[in-house]
Amino acid sequence: MNPIIESLKGRLIVSVQAYPGEPLRTPEHMAAMSRACELGGAAAIRCQGLSDIAAIKGRVEIPVIGLWKDGHEGVYITPTLRHARACIAAGADIVAIDATDRPRPDGKTLEDTVRPLKEEGILLMADCMTIEDIRRAVKLGFDLVSTTLSHNKPAIETTLDEGPDLPLLRQATSEFPNLPIICEGHVHTPAEGRAAIDAGAWAVVVGTAITHPTSVTSWFKAALEE
């Protein structure tokens, strides 16, 4: 197993991202936030956009999982081979890619996108929605497989609450007990992160609860005003 992947076992990955128009939406702020997370014990940083990847890579010593969000609907997380290669050029150690079977903007299949990247020795993280996505990602040789998109399923297909998708995580780790399965999405408390590790997660990604003060402030405000 690649040493970078091995170094993430049982550890915390922090997703450092800001939404368009927010005060922290600058590479400098994202890099500072990433360094603060590194000092707190993060094993890796997940971030989006070429400028942020480059700025963060220059500020931290831990691995950087890079992605490029292009658009807002369908497949927009590193949707094409061009996007993936650009993330590597910006400094990403691992590239996260939407691993669903939905149509891609360049008309290529997931396999068409993954094959040349694997031939080039690039480490890849699969952002998955369903167990079928996870099975496909494992078959294609992704180095990391994540539950990133599981909360994006249509409401009719899920009964998830606001916590992480532990049922999907347990199913995936049961089917693939020796592969790095990452829990990502709606991990809002340390207890939820611990529960994900206990359910078999290789590592846990936390974003909003650590790096998005606007959301965290709104949680406190809502609780106080109930």
Tab-separated table of N, CA and C in Angstrom, residues 90-153:
chain	number	residue	atom	x	y	z
A	90	ALA	N	-1.243	21.405	-9.785
A	90	ALA	CA	-1.317	22.422	-8.736
A	90	ALA	C	-0.672	21.959	-7.434
A	91	GLY	N	-0.427	20.645	-7.316
A	91	GLY	CA	0.262	20.141	-6.132
A	91	GLY	C	-0.450	19.070	-5.345
A	92	ALA	N	-1.615	18.609	-5.788
A	92	ALA	CA	-2.354	17.589	-5.031
A	92	ALA	C	-1.583	16.280	-4.970
A	93	ASP	N	-1.581	15.669	-3.801
A	93	ASP	CA	-0.977	14.345	-3.643
A	93	ASP	C	-1.953	13.245	-4.032
A	94	ILE	N	-3.224	13.512	-3.834
A	94	ILE	CA	-4.318	12.609	-4.185
A	94	ILE	C	-5.381	13.447	-4.882
A	95	VAL	N	-6.035	12.881	-5.899
A	95	VAL	CA	-7.113	13.601	-6.578
A	95	VAL	C	-8.442	12.913	-6.288
A	96	ALA	N	-9.428	13.682	-5.835
A	96	ALA	CA	-10.774	13.169	-5.582
A	96	ALA	C	-11.625	13.357	-6.835
A	97	ILE	N	-12.343	12.304	-7.205
A	97	ILE	CA	-13.141	12.298	-8.433
A	97	ILE	C	-14.538	11.763	-8.139
A	98	ASP	N	-15.560	12.376	-8.713
A	98	ASP	CA	-16.917	11.842	-8.645
A	98	ASP	C	-16.912	10.452	-9.284
A	99	ALA	N	-17.277	9.424	-8.507
A	99	ALA	CA	-17.224	8.051	-9.002
A	99	ALA	C	-18.605	7.466	-9.267
A	100	THR	N	-19.606	8.317	-9.448
A	100	THR	CA	-20.933	7.825	-9.804
A	100	THR	C	-20.957	7.485	-11.293
A	101	ASP	N	-22.055	6.861	-11.719
A	101	ASP	CA	-22.175	6.493	-13.133
A	101	ASP	C	-22.970	7.516	-13.932
A	102	ARG	N	-23.113	8.716	-13.388
A	102	ARG	CA	-23.856	9.759	-14.082
A	102	ARG	C	-23.056	10.282	-15.276
A	103	PRO	N	-23.737	10.874	-16.275
A	103	PRO	CA	-23.033	11.398	-17.447
A	103	PRO	C	-22.020	12.466	-17.071
A	104	ARG	N	-20.879	12.434	-17.745
A	104	ARG	CA	-19.815	13.408	-17.498
A	104	ARG	C	-19.809	14.464	-18.606
A	105	PRO	N	-19.376	15.667	-18.287
A	105	PRO	CA	-19.472	16.759	-19.263
A	105	PRO	C	-18.697	16.538	-20.548
A	106	ASP	N	-17.647	15.686	-20.505
A	106	ASP	CA	-16.879	15.433	-21.733
A	106	ASP	C	-17.346	14.190	-22.468
A	107	GLY	N	-18.399	13.549	-21.957
A	107	GLY	CA	-18.949	12.379	-22.620
A	107	GLY	C	-18.202	11.091	-22.346
A	108	LYS	N	-17.130	11.127	-21.588
A	108	LYS	CA	-16.343	9.931	-21.297
A	108	LYS	C	-16.921	9.190	-20.098
A	109	THR	N	-16.570	7.923	-19.985
A	109	THR	CA	-16.983	7.139	-18.839
A	109	THR	C	-15.999	7.354	-17.692
A	110	LEU	N	-16.391	6.907	-16.504
A	110	LEU	CA	-15.478	6.967	-15.363
A	110	LEU	C	-14.210	6.175	-15.665
A	111	GLU	N	-14.372	5.023	-16.271
A	111	GLU	CA	-13.206	4.202	-16.603
A	111	GLU	C	-12.274	4.926	-17.572
A	112	ASP	N	-12.841	5.629	-18.553
A	112	ASP	CA	-12.018	6.395	-19.498
A	112	ASP	C	-11.181	7.445	-18.769
A	113	THR	N	-11.750	8.002	-17.699
A	113	THR	CA	-11.056	9.039	-16.941
A	113	THR	C	-9.996	8.442	-16.029
A	114	VAL	N	-10.329	7.333	-15.404
A	114	VAL	CA	-9.445	6.746	-14.389
A	114	VAL	C	-8.245	6.035	-14.994
A	115	ARG	N	-8.454	5.314	-16.091
A	115	ARG	CA	-7.394	4.460	-16.635
A	115	ARG	C	-6.091	5.203	-16.884
A	116	PRO	N	-6.089	6.310	-17.613
A	116	PRO	CA	-4.813	6.997	-17.850
A	116	PRO	C	-4.180	7.561	-16.583
A	117	LEU	N	-5.009	7.961	-15.623
A	117	LEU	CA	-4.466	8.484	-14.367
A	117	LEU	C	-3.775	7.380	-13.586
A	118	LYS	N	-4.375	6.195	-13.564
A	118	LYS	CA	-3.747	5.069	-12.884
A	118	LYS	C	-2.450	4.674	-13.571
A	119	GLU	N	-2.433	4.738	-14.900
A	119	GLU	CA	-1.211	4.410	-15.646
A	119	GLU	C	-0.089	5.392	-15.345
A	120	GLU	N	-0.470	6.616	-14.974
A	120	GLU	CA	0.518	7.639	-14.621
A	120	GLU	C	0.917	7.587	-13.145
A	121	GLY	N	0.321	6.650	-12.395
A	121	GLY	CA	0.676	6.486	-10.997
A	121	GLY	C	0.052	7.501	-10.056
A	122	ILE	N	-1.022	8.135	-10.484
A	122	ILE	CA	-1.681	9.146	-9.663
A	122	ILE	C	-2.603	8.469	-8.645
A	123	LEU	N	-2.531	8.911	-7.395
A	123	LEU	CA	-3.404	8.395	-6.346
A	123	LEU	C	-4.785	9.015	-6.481
A	124	LEU	N	-5.819	8.170	-6.401
A	124	LEU	CA	-7.181	8.634	-6.653
A	124	LEU	C	-8.120	8.276	-5.509
A	125	MET	N	-9.010	9.215	-5.201
A	125	MET	CA	-10.054	9.024	-4.198
A	125	MET	C	-11.404	9.065	-4.901
A	126	ALA	N	-12.229	8.051	-4.667
A	126	ALA	CA	-13.538	7.963	-5.305
A	126	ALA	C	-14.602	8.559	-4.405
A	127	ASP	N	-15.281	9.591	-4.873
A	127	ASP	CA	-16.409	10.169	-4.150
A	127	ASP	C	-17.670	9.428	-4.594
A	128	CYS	N	-18.258	8.648	-3.687
A	128	CYS	CA	-19.344	7.742	-4.050
A	128	CYS	C	-20.668	8.126	-3.406
A	129	MET	N	-21.745	7.666	-4.039
A	129	MET	CA	-23.091	7.926	-3.549
A	129	MET	C	-23.745	6.651	-3.020
A	130	THR	N	-23.483	5.514	-3.672
A	130	THR	CA	-24.151	4.252	-3.358
A	130	THR	C	-23.137	3.123	-3.244
A	131	ILE	N	-23.607	1.972	-2.788
A	131	ILE	CA	-22.725	0.807	-2.718
A	131	ILE	C	-22.306	0.370	-4.119
A	132	GLU	N	-23.169	0.596	-5.111
A	132	GLU	CA	-22.796	0.268	-6.491
A	132	GLU	C	-21.630	1.137	-6.952
A	133	ASP	N	-21.642	2.411	-6.568
A	133	ASP	CA	-20.518	3.291	-6.891
A	133	ASP	C	-19.236	2.776	-6.240
A	134	ILE	N	-19.345	2.353	-4.997
A	134	ILE	CA	-18.171	1.860	-4.275
A	134	ILE	C	-17.622	0.608	-4.944
A	135	ARG	N	-18.499	-0.303	-5.313
A	135	ARG	CA	-18.049	-1.526	-5.996
A	135	ARG	C	-17.350	-1.189	-7.309
A	136	ARG	N	-17.909	-0.235	-8.046
A	136	ARG	CA	-17.304	0.171	-9.322
A	136	ARG	C	-15.925	0.783	-9.076
A	137	ALA	N	-15.822	1.622	-8.062
A	137	ALA	CA	-14.551	2.278	-7.763
A	137	ALA	C	-13.478	1.275	-7.368
A	138	VAL	N	-13.868	0.288	-6.577
A	138	VAL	CA	-12.911	-0.749	-6.184
A	138	VAL	C	-12.433	-1.518	-7.412
A	139	LYS	N	-13.356	-1.850	-8.288
A	139	LYS	CA	-13.014	-2.587	-9.503
A	139	LYS	C	-12.057	-1.796	-10.391
A	140	LEU	N	-12.233	-0.479	-10.413
A	140	LEU	CA	-11.385	0.364	-11.261
A	140	LEU	C	-10.040	0.678	-10.621
A	141	GLY	N	-9.864	0.302	-9.367
A	141	GLY	CA	-8.561	0.463	-8.736
A	141	GLY	C	-8.324	1.773	-8.021
A	142	PHE	N	-9.381	2.452	-7.593
A	142	PHE	CA	-9.196	3.666	-6.792
A	142	PHE	C	-8.422	3.323	-5.519
A	143	ASP	N	-7.583	4.239	-5.088
A	143	ASP	CA	-6.764	4.010	-3.899
A	143	ASP	C	-7.537	4.240	-2.611
A	144	LEU	N	-8.483	5.160	-2.643
A	144	LEU	CA	-9.369	5.456	-1.520
A	144	LEU	C	-10.797	5.500	-2.046
A	145	VAL	N	-11.737	5.014	-1.252
A	145	VAL	CA	-13.141	5.057	-1.634
A	145	VAL	C	-13.909	5.726	-0.508
A	146	SER	N	-14.745	6.716	-0.831
A	146	SER	CA	-15.389	7.531	0.194
A	146	SER	C	-16.902	7.607	0.016
A	147	THR	N	-17.590	7.797	1.132
A	147	THR	CA	-19.050	7.951	1.130
A	147	THR	C	-19.480	9.400	0.885
A	148	THR	N	-18.628	10.183	0.304
A	148	THR	CA	-18.810	11.632	0.148
A	148	THR	C	-20.208	12.055	-0.297
A	149	LEU	N	-20.755	11.385	-1.284
A	149	LEU	CA	-21.984	11.843	-1.926
A	149	LEU	C	-23.229	11.111	-1.452
A	150	SER	N	-23.130	10.307	-0.398
A	150	SER	CA	-24.266	9.466	-0.019
A	150	SER	C	-25.495	10.268	0.394
A	151	HIS	N	-25.289	11.459	0.941
A	151	HIS	CA	-26.431	12.285	1.336
A	151	HIS	C	-27.071	12.996	0.144
A	152	ASN	N	-26.492	12.817	-1.044
A	152	ASN	CA	-27.056	13.434	-2.243
A	152	ASN	C	-28.084	12.547	-2.932
A	153	LYS	N	-28.296	11.344	-2.406
A	153	LYS	CA	-29.301	10.473	-3.000
A	153	LYS	C	-30.673	11.119	-2.903
